[in-house]
């Protein structure tokens, strides 16, 4: 059914779907929604109802879903306020998540299953965040592609939207949803989730006049729908210039070409032209964002030259001279200093002296963190960085062993726990970042398939 919805939406960009509500409470959609809710990280977290999806007995699932289906079908479902939870950010501030009840999460997941194939058909290739089969590495590789010598986009407009998820205008958002959906019951359900309200951590109930709760399953899709106007603006500018040769002629006459790369509410605009062209983006982007209730952060939005380098999605991207050459430059992607500091802090916390922890248990804790971080950065210039993390982790655990066994000599600790200078226990070996093979990520551009494309591959 999702494949059909996607195909119909792609075949007719102006089509508005008017009979979707029955799919929201369809048993197959609800079961798929349940599996997603139970399987994601939030499956351990309760909303204001106190229900934790992971703790629902398997024999009770059909009963729970039948009750939800009945409420949605009869129009009795009334979304409940979300539970606010503050998550510390690296910069010292906090990110406020809104955690819906278990029932609301299941219905939101079903809504997303119905709506995502429709809206994906109209989303632009420049958008990567919270979209199926698209990764942050795709966004980084597109920046690398356009900033490299063959294209040489040199100016970078680094944009930061102030409280994007909190300030999206509901009227503007619903207007964009109506461009593809005319089913009033679906529209009413989306509006009800937007207006459900928030129960703050100090027990105060707040109405949600704007925004979509960050933490809700439907929120990332709604944010992409709201920000698709920004994608359209720059895609339209790009296409209006015509072919590649026409764009080159435009630049020779003193014009500029611009390329947007967006990952959710984080985006950059690459500019091939003068600094003045790039500076004009302040007003241009602000004008595009204003109708959906959003604004740029004056403190965090800035203009950078590719030779200075900039950070994006945990990476540092910079052009500089290639070692061993005379004046030959390349664009390089590294793990940013902030990302490196973050993983070191996390590893330090995991390896604090803990009396009840065995070496095998410590390795089980550390390995997924190391492997995940290295997998994310293995497509950049990361050999030295991985070597540093590997060295830090090895000696950190060595120090942990010495403190845990103060009566053992260094030689005994090495012989017992570090045979061959490898750390292993109970058949489990410490993951070594230095062993990761560095590979260049393949730029996929507009060739990224969707899950509903006949020729799609994982």
Short mmCIF file of C-alpha atoms in Angstrom, two decimals:
data_model
loop_
_atom_site.label_atom_id
_atom_site.label_comp_id
_atom_site.label_asym_id
_atom_site.label_seq_id
_atom_site.Cartn_x
_atom_site.Cartn_y
_atom_site.Cartn_z
CA UNK A 1 0.00 0.00 0.00
CA UNK A 2 2.86 2.37 0.77
CA UNK A 3 4.36 1.62 -2.64
CA UNK A 4 1.05 2.48 -4.32
CA UNK A 5 0.73 5.74 -2.37
CA UNK A 6 4.26 6.73 -3.33
CA UNK A 7 3.76 5.85 -6.99
CA UNK A 8 0.48 7.79 -7.19
CA UNK A 9 2.03 10.83 -5.47
CA UNK A 10 5.09 10.78 -7.75
CA UNK A 11 3.01 10.35 -10.91
CA UNK A 12 0.78 13.33 -10.11
CA UNK A 13 2.57 16.06 -8.06
CA UNK A 14 -0.69 18.02 -7.79
CA UNK A 15 -2.78 15.15 -6.45
CA UNK A 16 -4.46 15.58 -3.07
CA UNK A 17 -5.30 12.36 -1.24
CA UNK A 18 -8.82 12.32 0.19
CA UNK A 19 -9.26 8.76 1.52
CA UNK A 20 -6.40 7.99 3.91
CA UNK A 21 -8.06 7.80 7.31
CA UNK A 22 -9.07 4.16 6.95
CA UNK A 23 -5.38 3.25 6.51
CA UNK A 24 -4.47 4.89 9.83
CA UNK A 25 -6.55 2.34 11.75
CA UNK A 26 -5.91 -0.54 9.38
CA UNK A 27 -4.73 -3.57 11.46
CA UNK A 28 -1.63 -4.09 9.31
CA UNK A 29 -0.59 -0.43 9.63
CA UNK A 30 -1.20 -0.48 13.39
CA UNK A 31 0.86 -3.65 13.83
CA UNK A 32 3.74 -2.15 11.81
CA UNK A 33 3.39 1.04 13.89
CA UNK A 34 3.53 -0.99 17.11
CA UNK A 35 6.69 -2.77 16.04
CA UNK A 36 8.37 0.57 15.31
CA UNK A 37 7.27 2.09 18.62
CA UNK A 38 8.42 -0.91 20.61
CA UNK A 39 11.68 -1.25 18.69
CA UNK A 40 12.98 2.31 18.85
CA UNK A 41 14.93 3.90 21.71
CA UNK A 42 11.79 5.47 23.15
CA UNK A 43 10.37 2.01 23.78
CA UNK A 44 11.82 2.19 27.30
CA UNK A 45 10.38 5.63 28.07
CA UNK A 46 6.86 6.37 29.39
CA UNK A 47 4.66 9.35 28.59
CA UNK A 48 2.25 10.91 31.08
CA UNK A 49 0.29 7.62 31.11
CA UNK A 50 3.27 5.75 32.59
CA UNK A 51 2.97 3.00 29.95
CA UNK A 52 6.27 1.60 28.67
CA UNK A 53 5.95 -0.15 25.26
CA UNK A 54 8.74 -2.63 25.95
CA UNK A 55 6.88 -3.90 29.04
CA UNK A 56 3.60 -4.74 27.32
CA UNK A 57 3.25 -8.56 27.31
CA UNK A 58 3.12 -10.04 23.81
CA UNK A 59 -0.25 -11.68 24.48
CA UNK A 60 -1.72 -8.25 25.31
CA UNK A 61 -0.59 -6.54 22.11
CA UNK A 62 -3.63 -7.60 19.99
CA UNK A 63 -5.95 -6.34 22.74
CA UNK A 64 -4.12 -2.99 22.96
CA UNK A 65 -4.13 -2.50 19.19
CA UNK A 66 -7.81 -3.47 18.90
CA UNK A 67 -8.67 -0.81 21.48
CA UNK A 68 -6.63 1.83 19.65
CA UNK A 69 -8.22 0.85 16.33
CA UNK A 70 -11.70 1.24 17.82
CA UNK A 71 -10.90 4.69 19.27
CA UNK A 72 -9.40 5.99 16.01
CA UNK A 73 -12.17 4.56 13.84
CA UNK A 74 -14.97 6.04 15.96
CA UNK A 75 -13.23 9.39 16.43
CA UNK A 76 -12.92 8.90 20.20
CA UNK A 77 -9.14 9.24 20.27
CA UNK A 78 -8.08 12.47 21.93
CA UNK A 79 -4.31 13.01 21.97
CA UNK A 80 -2.91 13.54 25.45
CA UNK A 81 -0.33 16.16 26.42
CA UNK A 82 3.30 15.08 26.02
CA UNK A 83 5.68 14.64 28.96
CA UNK A 84 8.56 17.08 28.84
CA UNK A 85 12.07 15.75 29.40
CA UNK A 86 15.21 17.86 29.31
CA UNK A 87 18.33 16.41 27.66
CA UNK A 88 21.68 18.18 28.27
CA UNK A 89 23.40 19.46 25.11
CA UNK A 90 27.14 19.67 24.53
CA UNK A 91 27.06 23.49 24.69
CA UNK A 92 25.66 23.47 28.23
CA UNK A 93 22.08 24.16 27.20
CA UNK A 94 19.24 21.64 27.23
CA UNK A 95 17.07 20.13 24.52
CA UNK A 96 13.44 19.76 25.57
CA UNK A 97 11.83 16.58 24.31
CA UNK A 98 8.10 15.92 24.33
CA UNK A 99 7.30 12.25 24.97
CA UNK A 100 3.76 11.20 23.92
CA UNK A 101 1.77 8.44 25.57
CA UNK A 102 2.10 4.93 24.23
CA UNK A 103 -1.27 5.12 22.46
CA UNK A 104 -0.42 8.44 20.83
CA UNK A 105 2.96 7.12 19.71
CA UNK A 106 1.32 4.16 17.98
CA UNK A 107 -1.21 6.37 16.18
CA UNK A 108 1.53 8.85 15.20
CA UNK A 109 3.62 5.97 13.83
CA UNK A 110 0.62 4.77 11.80
CA UNK A 111 0.06 8.29 10.50
CA UNK A 112 3.69 8.50 9.49
CA UNK A 113 3.47 5.16 7.65
CA UNK A 114 0.57 6.59 5.63
CA UNK A 115 1.89 10.10 5.02
CA UNK A 116 5.62 9.54 4.49
CA UNK A 117 5.38 7.78 1.08
CA UNK A 118 3.19 10.62 -0.19
CA UNK A 119 5.40 13.50 0.93
CA UNK A 120 8.66 11.71 0.08
CA UNK A 121 7.57 11.82 -3.56
CA UNK A 122 7.79 15.62 -3.44
CA UNK A 123 10.82 16.16 -1.20
CA UNK A 124 14.00 17.42 -2.84
CA UNK A 125 17.38 15.60 -3.04
CA UNK A 126 19.07 18.38 -1.04
CA UNK A 127 17.29 17.26 2.15
CA UNK A 128 18.78 14.33 4.10
CA UNK A 129 17.63 14.37 7.72
CA UNK A 130 14.95 11.95 9.01
CA UNK A 131 14.34 10.52 5.57
CA UNK A 132 14.45 6.81 4.69
CA UNK A 133 17.74 5.48 3.28
CA UNK A 134 19.43 8.87 3.60
CA UNK A 135 22.33 9.48 5.93
CA UNK A 136 24.37 12.33 7.33
CA UNK A 137 27.27 10.99 5.26
CA UNK A 138 25.27 11.76 2.11
CA UNK A 139 25.00 15.40 3.14
CA UNK A 140 28.73 15.59 3.97
CA UNK A 141 29.67 13.98 0.67
CA UNK A 142 27.50 16.42 -1.29
CA UNK A 143 29.30 19.31 0.40
CA UNK A 144 32.63 17.66 -0.45
CA UNK A 145 31.49 17.19 -4.06
CA UNK A 146 30.51 20.84 -4.61
CA UNK A 147 33.45 22.31 -2.67
CA UNK A 148 36.06 20.22 -4.50
CA UNK A 149 38.26 21.60 -7.29
CA UNK A 150 36.00 20.56 -10.17
CA UNK A 151 33.15 22.79 -8.93
CA UNK A 152 34.86 25.05 -6.34
CA UNK A 153 31.95 26.39 -4.30
CA UNK A 154 33.99 28.45 -1.83
CA UNK A 155 31.63 30.45 0.39
CA UNK A 156 29.60 28.67 3.06
CA UNK A 157 26.52 30.17 4.68
CA UNK A 158 26.22 28.23 7.96
CA UNK A 159 22.65 28.61 9.14
CA UNK A 160 21.16 27.92 12.54
CA UNK A 161 17.39 28.13 13.08
CA UNK A 162 16.29 29.31 16.50
CA UNK A 163 14.18 26.63 18.27
CA UNK A 164 12.94 25.15 15.00
CA UNK A 165 10.73 22.41 16.44
CA UNK A 166 9.24 24.82 19.01
CA UNK A 167 8.38 27.71 16.69
CA UNK A 168 6.92 26.18 13.51
CA UNK A 169 3.68 27.99 12.78
CA UNK A 170 0.74 25.55 12.91
CA UNK A 171 -1.33 27.36 10.29
CA UNK A 172 1.54 27.44 7.79
CA UNK A 173 2.41 23.81 8.49
CA UNK A 174 -1.16 22.61 8.03
CA UNK A 175 -1.33 24.62 4.81
CA UNK A 176 1.61 22.63 3.46
CA UNK A 177 0.06 19.35 4.58
CA UNK A 178 -3.18 20.27 2.77
CA UNK A 179 -1.26 20.60 -0.49
CA UNK A 180 -1.13 16.78 -0.59
CA UNK A 181 -3.86 15.67 1.86
CA UNK A 182 -7.52 16.68 1.72
CA UNK A 183 -8.88 13.99 4.09
CA UNK A 184 -10.40 16.12 6.89
CA UNK A 185 -10.19 13.34 9.47
CA UNK A 186 -6.45 12.93 8.90
CA UNK A 187 -5.95 16.70 9.01
CA UNK A 188 -7.94 16.88 12.22
CA UNK A 189 -5.84 14.16 13.81
CA UNK A 190 -2.59 15.92 12.90
CA UNK A 191 -3.93 19.21 14.26
CA UNK A 192 -4.99 17.48 17.49
CA UNK A 193 -1.47 16.15 18.03
CA UNK A 194 -0.02 19.62 17.43
CA UNK A 195 -2.41 21.17 19.99
CA UNK A 196 -2.13 18.43 22.63
CA UNK A 197 -0.03 20.52 25.02
CA UNK A 198 2.97 19.82 27.23
CA UNK A 199 3.29 18.69 30.86
CA UNK A 200 6.53 20.33 31.99
CA UNK A 201 8.98 18.72 34.39
CA UNK A 202 7.73 20.96 37.20
CA UNK A 203 4.16 19.75 36.68
CA UNK A 204 2.83 22.79 34.77
CA UNK A 205 0.55 22.22 31.77
CA UNK A 206 1.37 24.45 28.79
CA UNK A 207 -0.62 24.87 25.62
CA UNK A 208 1.24 24.33 22.34
CA UNK A 209 0.42 27.37 20.24
CA UNK A 210 3.35 26.75 17.89
CA UNK A 211 5.78 23.96 17.17
CA UNK A 212 5.73 20.19 17.02
CA UNK A 213 7.15 18.34 20.05
CA UNK A 214 10.70 17.16 19.49
CA UNK A 215 10.48 13.52 20.51
CA UNK A 216 7.19 12.70 18.82
CA UNK A 217 7.35 10.11 16.04
CA UNK A 218 5.47 12.34 13.62
CA UNK A 219 7.48 15.50 14.40
CA UNK A 220 10.50 14.91 12.09
CA UNK A 221 8.20 14.36 9.10
CA UNK A 222 6.19 17.48 9.94
CA UNK A 223 9.41 19.50 10.32
CA UNK A 224 10.57 18.32 6.89
CA UNK A 225 7.20 19.28 5.42
CA UNK A 226 7.49 22.75 6.94
CA UNK A 227 11.08 23.23 5.76
CA UNK A 228 10.44 21.87 2.27
CA UNK A 229 9.61 25.45 1.28
CA UNK A 230 13.28 26.31 1.88
CA UNK A 231 14.35 23.37 -0.30
CA UNK A 232 11.94 24.47 -3.02
CA UNK A 233 13.27 28.04 -2.96
CA UNK A 234 16.88 27.03 -3.66
CA UNK A 235 15.98 24.21 -6.03
CA UNK A 236 13.85 26.63 -8.03
CA UNK A 237 16.73 29.13 -8.20
CA UNK A 238 19.06 26.34 -9.35
CA UNK A 239 16.74 25.05 -12.07
CA UNK A 240 15.90 28.58 -13.29
CA UNK A 241 19.53 29.03 -14.37
CA UNK A 242 19.18 26.16 -16.84
CA UNK A 243 21.99 23.85 -17.89
CA UNK A 244 25.51 23.68 -16.49
CA UNK A 245 26.88 25.81 -19.33
CA UNK A 246 24.15 28.40 -18.72
CA UNK A 247 25.08 28.51 -15.03
CA UNK A 248 28.72 29.07 -15.99
CA UNK A 249 27.70 31.90 -18.29
CA UNK A 250 25.61 33.39 -15.48
CA UNK A 251 28.68 33.40 -13.20
CA UNK A 252 30.88 34.98 -15.92
CA UNK A 253 28.40 37.86 -16.04
CA UNK A 254 28.88 38.46 -12.31
CA UNK A 255 26.13 36.23 -10.96
CA UNK A 256 26.37 33.43 -8.44
CA UNK A 257 25.08 29.88 -8.09
CA UNK A 258 23.99 28.43 -4.77
CA UNK A 259 23.43 24.93 -3.45
CA UNK A 260 21.47 24.09 -0.31
CA UNK A 261 22.32 21.00 1.76
CA UNK A 262 19.91 20.41 4.65
CA UNK A 263 19.79 17.83 7.42
CA UNK A 264 16.54 18.40 9.36
CA UNK A 265 16.86 21.94 10.79
CA UNK A 266 20.64 22.13 10.20
CA UNK A 267 21.66 23.40 6.80
CA UNK A 268 24.37 25.15 4.83
CA UNK A 269 24.22 27.03 1.54
CA UNK A 270 27.29 26.70 -0.66
CA UNK A 271 27.96 29.71 -2.88
CA UNK A 272 30.04 30.00 -6.03
CA UNK A 273 30.40 33.73 -6.40
CA UNK A 274 31.54 36.66 -4.30
CA UNK A 275 31.31 37.28 -0.57
CA UNK A 276 28.61 39.85 -1.26
CA UNK A 277 26.48 37.15 -2.89
CA UNK A 278 26.88 34.98 0.19
CA UNK A 279 26.09 37.85 2.57
CA UNK A 280 22.82 38.50 0.74
CA UNK A 281 21.62 35.11 2.02
CA UNK A 282 20.97 36.55 5.48
CA UNK A 283 17.97 38.47 4.24
CA UNK A 284 16.97 35.93 1.60
CA UNK A 285 16.84 32.95 3.96
CA UNK A 286 15.12 34.98 6.67
CA UNK A 287 12.43 35.96 4.17
CA UNK A 288 11.84 32.31 3.19
CA UNK A 289 11.65 31.14 6.80
CA UNK A 290 9.38 33.92 8.09
CA UNK A 291 6.06 32.57 6.66
CA UNK A 292 6.49 29.31 8.61
CA UNK A 293 7.27 31.17 11.83
CA UNK A 294 11.00 30.49 11.90
CA UNK A 295 14.00 32.79 12.23
CA UNK A 296 17.77 32.56 12.00
CA UNK A 297 19.94 32.70 15.11
CA UNK A 298 22.05 35.86 14.83
CA UNK A 299 24.68 34.38 17.17
CA UNK A 300 25.15 31.01 15.45
CA UNK A 301 24.52 31.81 11.78
CA UNK A 302 27.72 32.86 10.04
CA UNK A 303 29.55 33.12 6.76
CA UNK A 304 32.74 31.11 6.24
CA UNK A 305 35.22 30.50 3.44
CA UNK A 306 35.99 26.86 2.66
CA UNK A 307 39.69 27.56 3.35
CA UNK A 308 38.81 28.53 6.92
CA UNK A 309 36.78 25.37 7.37
CA UNK A 310 33.50 24.80 9.18
CA UNK A 311 31.73 22.17 11.29
CA UNK A 312 28.59 20.39 10.14
CA UNK A 313 26.91 17.26 11.55
CA UNK A 314 29.94 16.44 13.69
CA UNK A 315 32.43 16.84 10.81
CA UNK A 316 35.00 19.52 10.11
CA UNK A 317 35.23 20.33 6.40
CA UNK A 318 38.13 22.39 5.11
CA UNK A 319 40.19 22.97 1.99
CA UNK A 320 43.97 23.14 2.35
CA UNK A 321 47.17 22.18 0.61
CA UNK A 322 47.74 18.51 -0.02
CA UNK A 323 50.80 17.21 1.76
CA UNK A 324 53.82 16.68 -0.47
CA UNK A 325 52.55 18.99 -3.22
CA UNK A 326 53.27 22.56 -4.27
CA UNK A 327 50.05 24.58 -4.06
CA UNK A 328 47.76 21.64 -4.84
CA UNK A 329 44.66 21.84 -2.65
CA UNK A 330 42.02 19.33 -1.60
CA UNK A 331 38.83 19.44 0.44
CA UNK A 332 39.15 17.23 3.51
CA UNK A 333 36.57 15.95 5.98
CA UNK A 334 37.58 15.17 9.57
CA UNK A 335 35.86 14.41 12.84
CA UNK A 336 35.42 17.86 14.41
CA UNK A 337 37.23 18.78 17.62
CA UNK A 338 33.85 18.89 19.33
CA UNK A 339 33.04 15.34 18.20
CA UNK A 340 36.42 14.07 19.38
CA UNK A 341 36.00 15.76 22.76
CA UNK A 342 32.52 14.27 23.03
CA UNK A 343 33.65 10.66 22.48
CA UNK A 344 36.58 11.08 24.87
CA UNK A 345 34.23 12.44 27.56
CA UNK A 346 31.83 9.54 27.01
CA UNK A 347 34.62 6.95 27.20
CA UNK A 348 36.01 8.59 30.32
CA UNK A 349 32.60 8.31 31.94
CA UNK A 350 32.24 4.66 30.97
CA UNK A 351 35.64 3.74 32.40
CA UNK A 352 35.39 5.44 35.77
CA UNK A 353 36.36 3.08 38.54
CA UNK A 354 33.32 0.93 39.31
CA UNK A 355 33.68 -1.80 41.93
CA UNK A 356 30.91 -4.07 40.67
CA UNK A 357 32.02 -4.06 37.03
CA UNK A 358 34.14 -6.86 35.56
CA UNK A 359 36.51 -6.32 32.63
CA UNK A 360 34.19 -8.28 30.32
CA UNK A 361 31.24 -6.08 31.33
CA UNK A 362 33.32 -2.96 30.79
CA UNK A 363 34.29 -4.11 27.29
CA UNK A 364 30.61 -4.80 26.52
CA UNK A 365 29.81 -1.23 27.50
CA UNK A 366 32.64 0.39 25.60
CA UNK A 367 32.59 -1.59 22.34
CA UNK A 368 29.23 -0.38 20.94
CA UNK A 369 30.18 3.25 21.64
CA UNK A 370 33.57 2.90 19.95
CA UNK A 371 32.21 0.93 17.01
CA UNK A 372 29.32 3.34 16.37
CA UNK A 373 31.54 6.43 16.51
CA UNK A 374 34.18 4.93 14.23
CA UNK A 375 31.58 3.68 11.76
CA UNK A 376 30.21 7.23 11.45
CA UNK A 377 33.64 8.76 10.80
CA UNK A 378 35.29 5.97 8.79
CA UNK A 379 34.63 7.77 5.51
CA UNK A 380 36.73 10.80 6.38
CA UNK A 381 40.41 11.53 6.99
CA UNK A 382 40.36 9.60 10.26
CA UNK A 383 43.49 7.46 10.57
CA UNK A 384 45.24 9.74 13.05
CA UNK A 385 42.00 10.41 14.94
CA UNK A 386 41.24 6.71 15.25
CA UNK A 387 44.82 6.10 16.36
CA UNK A 388 44.42 8.72 19.09
CA UNK A 389 41.11 7.27 20.32
CA UNK A 390 42.57 3.76 20.22
CA UNK A 391 45.60 4.85 22.26
CA UNK A 392 43.42 6.72 24.76
CA UNK A 393 41.03 3.80 25.24
CA UNK A 394 43.78 1.22 25.65
CA UNK A 395 45.63 3.12 28.36
CA UNK A 396 42.40 4.22 30.00
CA UNK A 397 41.42 0.58 30.53
CA UNK A 398 44.97 -0.26 31.58
CA UNK A 399 44.69 2.44 34.26
CA UNK A 400 41.28 1.09 35.23
CA UNK A 401 42.81 -2.38 35.72
CA UNK A 402 45.68 -1.02 37.82
CA UNK A 403 43.27 0.80 40.12
CA UNK A 404 40.98 -2.20 40.33
CA UNK A 405 43.88 -4.50 41.26
CA UNK A 406 46.20 -2.28 43.32
CA UNK A 407 48.07 -5.25 44.78
CA UNK A 408 49.09 -6.60 41.36
CA UNK A 409 52.29 -5.44 39.71
CA UNK A 410 52.25 -3.85 36.27
CA UNK A 411 53.86 -7.01 34.86
CA UNK A 412 51.16 -9.22 36.37
CA UNK A 413 48.35 -6.98 35.08
CA UNK A 414 49.88 -7.10 31.60
CA UNK A 415 50.34 -10.87 31.64
CA UNK A 416 46.87 -11.59 33.01
CA UNK A 417 44.72 -9.04 31.21
CA UNK A 418 46.75 -7.75 28.25
CA UNK A 419 48.24 -10.75 26.46
CA UNK A 420 49.96 -9.58 23.32
CA UNK A 421 48.93 -6.02 24.24
CA UNK A 422 45.32 -6.83 23.44
CA UNK A 423 42.51 -6.41 25.96
CA UNK A 424 40.12 -9.33 26.22
CA UNK A 425 38.08 -11.16 28.84
CA UNK A 426 35.63 -14.08 28.75
CA UNK A 427 36.07 -14.39 24.99
CA UNK A 428 35.26 -10.69 24.38
CA UNK A 429 37.93 -8.45 22.87
CA UNK A 430 38.14 -4.68 23.05
CA UNK A 431 37.19 -3.03 19.75
CA UNK A 432 40.24 -1.27 18.32
CA UNK A 433 39.59 1.91 16.27
CA UNK A 434 43.03 1.64 14.68
CA UNK A 435 41.86 -1.48 12.80
CA UNK A 436 39.02 0.36 10.99
CA UNK A 437 39.49 0.54 7.23
CA UNK A 438 39.10 4.10 5.93
CA UNK A 439 36.96 4.22 2.78
CA UNK A 440 35.69 7.16 0.74
CA UNK A 441 31.90 7.48 0.85
CA UNK A 442 30.25 7.32 -2.56
CA UNK A 443 28.41 10.49 -3.60
CA UNK A 444 24.88 9.40 -4.53
CA UNK A 445 23.29 12.76 -5.35
CA UNK A 446 19.74 12.38 -6.68
CA UNK A 447 20.17 8.63 -7.21
CA UNK A 448 19.21 7.65 -3.65
CA UNK A 449 16.24 5.26 -3.91
CA UNK A 450 13.25 5.25 -1.60
CA UNK A 451 11.93 2.09 0.08
CA UNK A 452 8.96 2.23 -2.29
CA UNK A 453 10.87 2.50 -5.54
CA UNK A 454 10.72 -0.72 -7.58
CA UNK A 455 14.47 -0.67 -8.18
CA UNK A 456 15.35 0.27 -4.59
CA UNK A 457 18.23 -1.46 -2.90
CA UNK A 458 19.11 -1.27 0.75
#
